[in-house]
Each structure stands twice: as structure tokens, then as C-alpha cells.
mmCIF file of N, CA, C and O in Angstrom:
data_model
loop_
_atom_site.group_PDB
_atom_site.id
_atom_site.type_symbol
_atom_site.label_atom_id
_atom_site.label_comp_id
_atom_site.label_asym_id
_atom_site.label_seq_id
_atom_site.Cartn_x
_atom_site.Cartn_y
_atom_site.Cartn_z
ATOM 1 N N MET M 1 -104.357 115.387 -108.275
ATOM 2 C CA MET M 1 -105.235 114.471 -108.092
ATOM 3 C C MET M 1 -104.538 113.632 -108.808
ATOM 4 O O MET M 1 -104.090 113.617 -109.923
ATOM 5 N N LYS M 2 -105.639 112.392 -108.625
ATOM 6 C CA LYS M 2 -105.375 110.737 -108.734
ATOM 7 C C LYS M 2 -106.281 110.374 -109.335
ATOM 8 O O LYS M 2 -107.607 110.663 -109.032
ATOM 9 N N TRP M 3 -106.972 109.362 -110.377
ATOM 10 C CA TRP M 3 -108.028 108.455 -110.776
ATOM 11 C C TRP M 3 -108.641 108.517 -109.070
ATOM 12 O O TRP M 3 -110.229 108.392 -109.193
ATOM 13 N N LEU M 4 -107.953 107.637 -108.330
ATOM 14 C CA LEU M 4 -108.874 107.876 -107.159
ATOM 15 C C LEU M 4 -108.952 108.622 -105.588
ATOM 16 O O LEU M 4 -110.220 108.477 -104.822
ATOM 17 N N ASN M 5 -108.789 109.723 -106.363
ATOM 18 C CA ASN M 5 -109.606 111.290 -105.525
ATOM 19 C C ASN M 5 -110.747 111.623 -106.260
ATOM 20 O O ASN M 5 -110.843 112.287 -106.683
ATOM 21 N N ILE M 6 -111.457 110.337 -106.127
ATOM 22 C CA ILE M 6 -113.052 110.574 -106.778
ATOM 23 C C ILE M 6 -113.600 112.062 -106.010
ATOM 24 O O ILE M 6 -113.909 113.100 -107.391
ATOM 25 N N GLU M 7 -113.040 112.354 -104.737
ATOM 26 C CA GLU M 7 -115.007 113.664 -104.278
ATOM 27 C C GLU M 7 -114.131 114.282 -105.500
ATOM 28 O O GLU M 7 -114.340 115.744 -105.359
ATOM 29 N N ASP M 8 -112.641 114.477 -105.141
ATOM 30 C CA ASP M 8 -111.756 115.628 -105.212
ATOM 31 C C ASP M 8 -112.324 116.113 -106.818
ATOM 32 O O ASP M 8 -112.331 117.374 -107.795
ATOM 33 N N ILE M 9 -112.497 115.151 -107.705
ATOM 34 C CA ILE M 9 -111.971 115.153 -109.627
ATOM 35 C C ILE M 9 -113.800 115.821 -109.537
ATOM 36 O O ILE M 9 -113.941 116.738 -110.451
ATOM 37 N N ALA M 10 -114.701 115.030 -108.858
ATOM 38 C CA ALA M 10 -116.350 115.718 -109.079
ATOM 39 C C ALA M 10 -116.196 116.933 -108.477
ATOM 40 O O ALA M 10 -116.882 117.926 -108.767
ATOM 41 N N GLU M 11 -115.744 117.892 -107.238
ATOM 42 C CA GLU M 11 -115.769 118.614 -107.469
ATOM 43 C C GLU M 11 -114.904 120.011 -108.200
ATOM 44 O O GLU M 11 -115.395 120.525 -108.800
ATOM 45 N N ALA M 12 -113.844 119.240 -108.960
ATOM 46 C CA ALA M 12 -113.317 120.558 -109.509
ATOM 47 C C ALA M 12 -114.161 120.140 -111.065
ATOM 48 O O ALA M 12 -113.718 120.960 -112.026
ATOM 49 N N LEU M 13 -114.725 118.992 -111.068
ATOM 50 C CA LEU M 13 -116.133 119.266 -112.585
ATOM 51 C C LEU M 13 -117.057 120.294 -112.694
ATOM 52 O O LEU M 13 -116.769 120.733 -113.411
ATOM 53 N N GLU M 14 -117.469 119.318 -111.314
ATOM 54 C CA GLU M 14 -118.712 120.986 -110.634
ATOM 55 C C GLU M 14 -117.945 122.009 -111.291
ATOM 56 O O GLU M 14 -118.928 123.107 -111.382
ATOM 57 N N GLU M 15 -116.819 122.926 -110.220
ATOM 58 C CA GLU M 15 -116.614 123.873 -110.464
ATOM 59 C C GLU M 15 -116.211 124.622 -112.207
ATOM 60 O O GLU M 15 -116.955 125.667 -112.499
ATOM 61 N N LYS M 16 -115.313 123.822 -112.994
ATOM 62 C CA LYS M 16 -115.566 123.218 -114.422
ATOM 63 C C LYS M 16 -116.895 123.683 -115.574
ATOM 64 O O LYS M 16 -116.580 124.331 -116.188
ATOM 65 N N PHE M 17 -117.513 122.680 -115.043
ATOM 66 C CA PHE M 17 -118.200 122.599 -115.964
ATOM 67 C C PHE M 17 -119.686 122.480 -115.090
ATOM 68 O O PHE M 17 -120.547 121.452 -115.097
ATOM 69 N N PRO M 18 -119.941 123.573 -114.055
ATOM 70 C CA PRO M 18 -121.101 123.717 -113.555
ATOM 71 C C PRO M 18 -122.569 122.912 -114.851
ATOM 72 O O PRO M 18 -123.800 123.053 -114.022
ATOM 73 N N ASP M 19 -122.729 123.360 -115.788
ATOM 74 C CA ASP M 19 -123.986 123.558 -116.478
ATOM 75 C C ASP M 19 -123.897 122.655 -117.359
ATOM 76 O O ASP M 19 -125.039 121.500 -118.277
ATOM 77 N N GLY M 20 -122.992 121.467 -117.286
ATOM 78 C CA GLY M 20 -122.880 120.287 -117.681
ATOM 79 C C GLY M 20 -123.674 119.167 -117.348
ATOM 80 O O GLY M 20 -124.677 118.592 -116.587
ATOM 81 N N ASP M 21 -123.980 118.438 -118.621
ATOM 82 C CA ASP M 21 -125.267 117.097 -118.688
ATOM 83 C C ASP M 21 -124.659 115.994 -117.552
ATOM 84 O O ASP M 21 -124.248 115.582 -118.485
ATOM 85 N N ILE M 22 -124.548 115.386 -116.598
ATOM 86 C CA ILE M 22 -123.877 114.540 -116.009
ATOM 87 C C ILE M 22 -124.892 113.611 -115.738
ATOM 88 O O ILE M 22 -123.832 112.377 -115.536
ATOM 89 N N ILE M 23 -126.008 113.247 -116.875
ATOM 90 C CA ILE M 23 -126.395 112.542 -116.306
ATOM 91 C C ILE M 23 -125.882 111.027 -117.882
ATOM 92 O O ILE M 23 -126.102 110.426 -117.837
ATOM 93 N N ASN M 24 -126.191 111.838 -118.365
ATOM 94 C CA ASN M 24 -126.181 111.868 -120.085
ATOM 95 C C ASN M 24 -124.975 111.352 -120.571
ATOM 96 O O ASN M 24 -124.806 111.104 -121.679
ATOM 97 N N ILE M 25 -123.739 111.615 -119.915
ATOM 98 C CA ILE M 25 -122.569 111.808 -120.677
ATOM 99 C C ILE M 25 -121.831 110.736 -120.339
ATOM 100 O O ILE M 25 -121.952 109.237 -119.860
ATOM 101 N N ARG M 26 -121.219 110.937 -121.844
ATOM 102 C CA ARG M 26 -120.083 109.391 -121.993
ATOM 103 C C ARG M 26 -119.688 109.396 -121.678
ATOM 104 O O ARG M 26 -118.864 110.410 -121.040
ATOM 105 N N PHE M 27 -118.925 108.038 -120.981
ATOM 106 C CA PHE M 27 -117.841 107.576 -119.934
ATOM 107 C C PHE M 27 -116.534 108.611 -120.939
ATOM 108 O O PHE M 27 -115.041 108.610 -120.182
ATOM 109 N N THR M 28 -116.252 108.286 -122.015
ATOM 110 C CA THR M 28 -115.565 109.003 -122.223
ATOM 111 C C THR M 28 -115.422 110.230 -123.512
ATOM 112 O O THR M 28 -114.331 110.680 -122.617
ATOM 113 N N GLU M 29 -116.039 110.840 -122.799
ATOM 114 C CA GLU M 29 -116.111 112.538 -123.040
ATOM 115 C C GLU M 29 -115.735 112.789 -120.914
ATOM 116 O O GLU M 29 -115.399 113.711 -121.231
ATOM 117 N N LEU M 30 -116.409 111.542 -120.489
ATOM 118 C CA LEU M 30 -116.131 112.057 -118.974
ATOM 119 C C LEU M 30 -114.525 112.280 -118.696
ATOM 120 O O LEU M 30 -113.851 112.691 -117.862
ATOM 121 N N LYS M 31 -113.771 111.331 -119.132
ATOM 122 C CA LYS M 31 -112.913 110.888 -119.445
ATOM 123 C C LYS M 31 -111.951 111.715 -119.142
ATOM 124 O O LYS M 31 -110.806 112.380 -119.009
ATOM 125 N N LYS M 32 -112.161 112.450 -120.783
ATOM 126 C CA LYS M 32 -111.532 113.242 -121.291
ATOM 127 C C LYS M 32 -111.401 115.118 -120.407
ATOM 128 O O LYS M 32 -110.037 115.423 -120.274
ATOM 129 N N LYS M 33 -113.209 115.008 -119.931
ATOM 130 C CA LYS M 33 -112.966 116.115 -118.673
ATOM 131 C C LYS M 33 -111.914 115.985 -118.171
ATOM 132 O O LYS M 33 -111.751 116.992 -117.627
ATOM 133 N N ILE M 34 -111.497 114.523 -117.261
ATOM 134 C CA ILE M 34 -111.001 114.928 -116.260
ATOM 135 C C ILE M 34 -109.497 115.065 -116.812
ATOM 136 O O ILE M 34 -109.284 115.716 -116.027
ATOM 137 N N LEU M 35 -109.318 114.206 -117.815
ATOM 138 C CA LEU M 35 -107.870 114.142 -118.199
ATOM 139 C C LEU M 35 -107.606 116.174 -118.530
ATOM 140 O O LEU M 35 -105.997 116.003 -118.385
ATOM 141 N N ASP M 36 -108.527 116.650 -118.951
ATOM 142 C CA ASP M 36 -107.505 117.839 -118.995
ATOM 143 C C ASP M 36 -107.718 118.810 -117.621
ATOM 144 O O ASP M 36 -107.823 120.109 -118.118
ATOM 145 N N LEU M 37 -108.163 118.788 -116.467
ATOM 146 C CA LEU M 37 -108.716 119.054 -115.322
ATOM 147 C C LEU M 37 -107.283 119.715 -115.300
ATOM 148 O O LEU M 37 -106.009 118.709 -114.900
ATOM 149 N N GLU M 38 -107.337 120.903 -114.779
ATOM 150 C CA GLU M 38 -105.735 121.293 -114.016
ATOM 151 C C GLU M 38 -105.986 120.862 -112.558
ATOM 152 O O GLU M 38 -106.787 120.529 -111.980
ATOM 153 N N GLY M 39 -104.303 120.555 -112.704
ATOM 154 C CA GLY M 39 -104.025 119.457 -111.222
ATOM 155 C C GLY M 39 -103.933 118.130 -111.216
ATOM 156 O O GLY M 39 -103.650 117.460 -110.604
ATOM 157 N N PHE M 40 -104.851 118.101 -112.422
ATOM 158 C CA PHE M 40 -105.044 116.216 -112.885
ATOM 159 C C PHE M 40 -103.714 115.583 -113.706
ATOM 160 O O PHE M 40 -103.506 115.683 -114.261
ATOM 161 N N ASP M 41 -103.038 114.568 -112.246
ATOM 162 C CA ASP M 41 -101.806 113.927 -112.759
ATOM 163 C C ASP M 41 -101.789 112.093 -112.376
ATOM 164 O O ASP M 41 -101.888 112.471 -111.732
ATOM 165 N N ASP M 42 -102.572 111.968 -113.611
ATOM 166 C CA ASP M 42 -102.105 110.095 -113.102
ATOM 167 C C ASP M 42 -102.647 109.560 -114.938
ATOM 168 O O ASP M 42 -102.992 110.654 -115.968
ATOM 169 N N GLU M 43 -101.670 108.644 -115.317
ATOM 170 C CA GLU M 43 -102.033 106.963 -116.662
ATOM 171 C C GLU M 43 -103.158 107.882 -116.838
ATOM 172 O O GLU M 43 -104.328 107.044 -115.806
ATOM 173 N N GLU M 44 -103.362 107.688 -117.478
ATOM 174 C CA GLU M 44 -105.095 107.699 -118.618
ATOM 175 C C GLU M 44 -105.472 106.179 -118.504
ATOM 176 O O GLU M 44 -106.646 105.361 -118.099
ATOM 177 N N GLU M 45 -104.059 104.807 -118.750
ATOM 178 C CA GLU M 45 -104.822 103.905 -118.597
ATOM 179 C C GLU M 45 -104.961 103.168 -117.258
ATOM 180 O O GLU M 45 -105.540 101.813 -117.069
ATOM 181 N N ARG M 46 -105.180 104.218 -116.166
ATOM 182 C CA ARG M 46 -104.992 104.056 -114.927
ATOM 183 C C ARG M 46 -106.531 103.419 -114.621
ATOM 184 O O ARG M 46 -107.148 102.967 -113.197
ATOM 185 N N CYS M 47 -107.179 104.650 -115.228
ATOM 186 C CA CYS M 47 -108.685 104.332 -115.253
ATOM 187 C C CYS M 47 -109.730 103.513 -115.825
ATOM 188 O O CYS M 47 -109.613 102.324 -116.868
ATOM 189 N N ASN M 48 -110.587 103.262 -115.552
ATOM 190 C CA ASN M 48 -111.649 102.228 -115.408
ATOM 191 C C ASN M 48 -112.451 101.960 -115.111
ATOM 192 O O ASN M 48 -113.057 103.377 -114.781
ATOM 193 N N GLU M 49 -114.055 101.551 -115.848
ATOM 194 C CA GLU M 49 -115.746 101.848 -115.765
ATOM 195 C C GLU M 49 -115.522 102.471 -114.764
ATOM 196 O O GLU M 49 -116.830 103.221 -114.497
ATOM 197 N N LYS M 50 -115.415 101.126 -114.028
ATOM 198 C CA LYS M 50 -116.001 101.374 -112.552
ATOM 199 C C LYS M 50 -115.517 102.572 -111.843
ATOM 200 O O LYS M 50 -116.627 103.389 -110.826
ATOM 201 N N ILE M 51 -114.488 103.482 -112.095
ATOM 202 C CA ILE M 51 -114.192 104.149 -111.369
ATOM 203 C C ILE M 51 -114.577 105.465 -111.915
ATOM 204 O O ILE M 51 -114.965 106.334 -111.318
ATOM 205 N N LEU M 52 -115.630 105.945 -113.690
ATOM 206 C CA LEU M 52 -115.789 106.745 -114.358
ATOM 207 C C LEU M 52 -117.088 107.202 -113.751
ATOM 208 O O LEU M 52 -117.464 107.583 -113.508
ATOM 209 N N GLU M 53 -117.388 105.160 -113.349
ATOM 210 C CA GLU M 53 -118.621 105.429 -112.683
ATOM 211 C C GLU M 53 -119.875 106.317 -111.235
ATOM 212 O O GLU M 53 -120.010 107.115 -110.788
ATOM 213 N N ALA M 54 -117.512 105.875 -110.156
ATOM 214 C CA ALA M 54 -117.846 106.446 -109.107
ATOM 215 C C ALA M 54 -117.343 107.697 -109.198
ATOM 216 O O ALA M 54 -118.303 108.672 -108.426
ATOM 217 N N ILE M 55 -116.813 108.332 -110.373
ATOM 218 C CA ILE M 55 -117.195 109.938 -110.309
ATOM 219 C C ILE M 55 -118.074 110.432 -110.579
ATOM 220 O O ILE M 55 -118.461 111.545 -110.169
ATOM 221 N N GLN M 56 -118.719 110.029 -112.214
ATOM 222 C CA GLN M 56 -119.841 110.521 -112.145
ATOM 223 C C GLN M 56 -121.093 110.762 -111.091
ATOM 224 O O GLN M 56 -122.268 111.325 -110.936
ATOM 225 N N ALA M 57 -120.999 109.893 -109.724
ATOM 226 C CA ALA M 57 -122.035 109.450 -108.814
ATOM 227 C C ALA M 57 -121.778 110.390 -108.326
ATOM 228 O O ALA M 57 -122.386 111.482 -107.539
ATOM 229 N N ALA M 58 -120.505 111.075 -108.097
ATOM 230 C CA ALA M 58 -119.971 111.893 -106.965
ATOM 231 C C ALA M 58 -119.893 113.716 -106.991
ATOM 232 O O ALA M 58 -120.713 114.635 -106.484
ATOM 233 N N TRP M 59 -120.342 113.333 -108.596
ATOM 234 C CA TRP M 59 -120.468 114.397 -109.404
ATOM 235 C C TRP M 59 -122.184 115.332 -109.221
ATOM 236 O O TRP M 59 -121.929 115.795 -109.247
ATOM 237 N N ILE M 60 -123.015 113.967 -109.338
ATOM 238 C CA ILE M 60 -124.444 114.216 -109.457
ATOM 239 C C ILE M 60 -124.373 114.544 -107.995
ATOM 240 O O ILE M 60 -125.313 115.569 -107.866
ATOM 241 N N GLU M 61 -124.164 113.713 -107.053
ATOM 242 C CA GLU M 61 -124.029 114.207 -105.465
ATOM 243 C C GLU M 61 -123.753 115.648 -105.485
ATOM 244 O O GLU M 61 -124.285 116.725 -104.685
ATOM 245 N N GLU M 62 -122.267 115.990 -106.051
ATOM 246 C CA GLU M 62 -121.473 117.189 -105.493
ATOM 247 C C GLU M 62 -122.496 118.450 -106.241
ATOM 248 O O GLU M 62 -122.778 119.365 -105.523
ATOM 249 N N ARG M 63 -123.610 118.127 -107.411
ATOM 250 C CA ARG M 63 -124.255 119.597 -107.949
ATOM 251 C C ARG M 63 -125.799 119.466 -107.282
ATOM 252 O O ARG M 63 -126.022 120.767 -107.015
ATOM 253 N N SER M 64 -126.547 118.104 -106.169
ATOM 254 C CA SER M 64 -127.190 117.975 -105.539
ATOM 255 C C SER M 64 -127.267 118.706 -103.950
ATOM 256 O O SER M 64 -126.438 118.916 -103.659
#
């Protein structure tokens, strides 16, 4: 997975952290969780706040 695989990342986060507080998560914590996902293979520097916002929104949608 790469940073722009928003939906795949959201699905993987929901699978690994089904009880996580995704509304109040800090972006630093979200970024760490993504970097630790199995199958995630992208450079940390390629991430920005806009990408993290999109991932958070997709994760919220995935859960609902």
C-alpha cells in the first residue's frame, strides 16, 4: 500500500484497530498506525495533512 491507497489503508486500519477512537485521533498517532500496517510500503515523507485527513474520513466511513 502507498499513501494514496486511501480506501485500502482505511480497511486495514479498521481491521487492525476496530475499537480505535478515530474521531479524536491525533494525526501523529494515525501516521504511526499507518506506517506500522502490514503491507504498507511508502516513504514517511510523502505523507501530508491532507492525505491523513482523507484517510481519517475514509476510516470513519468504513466503520459506519
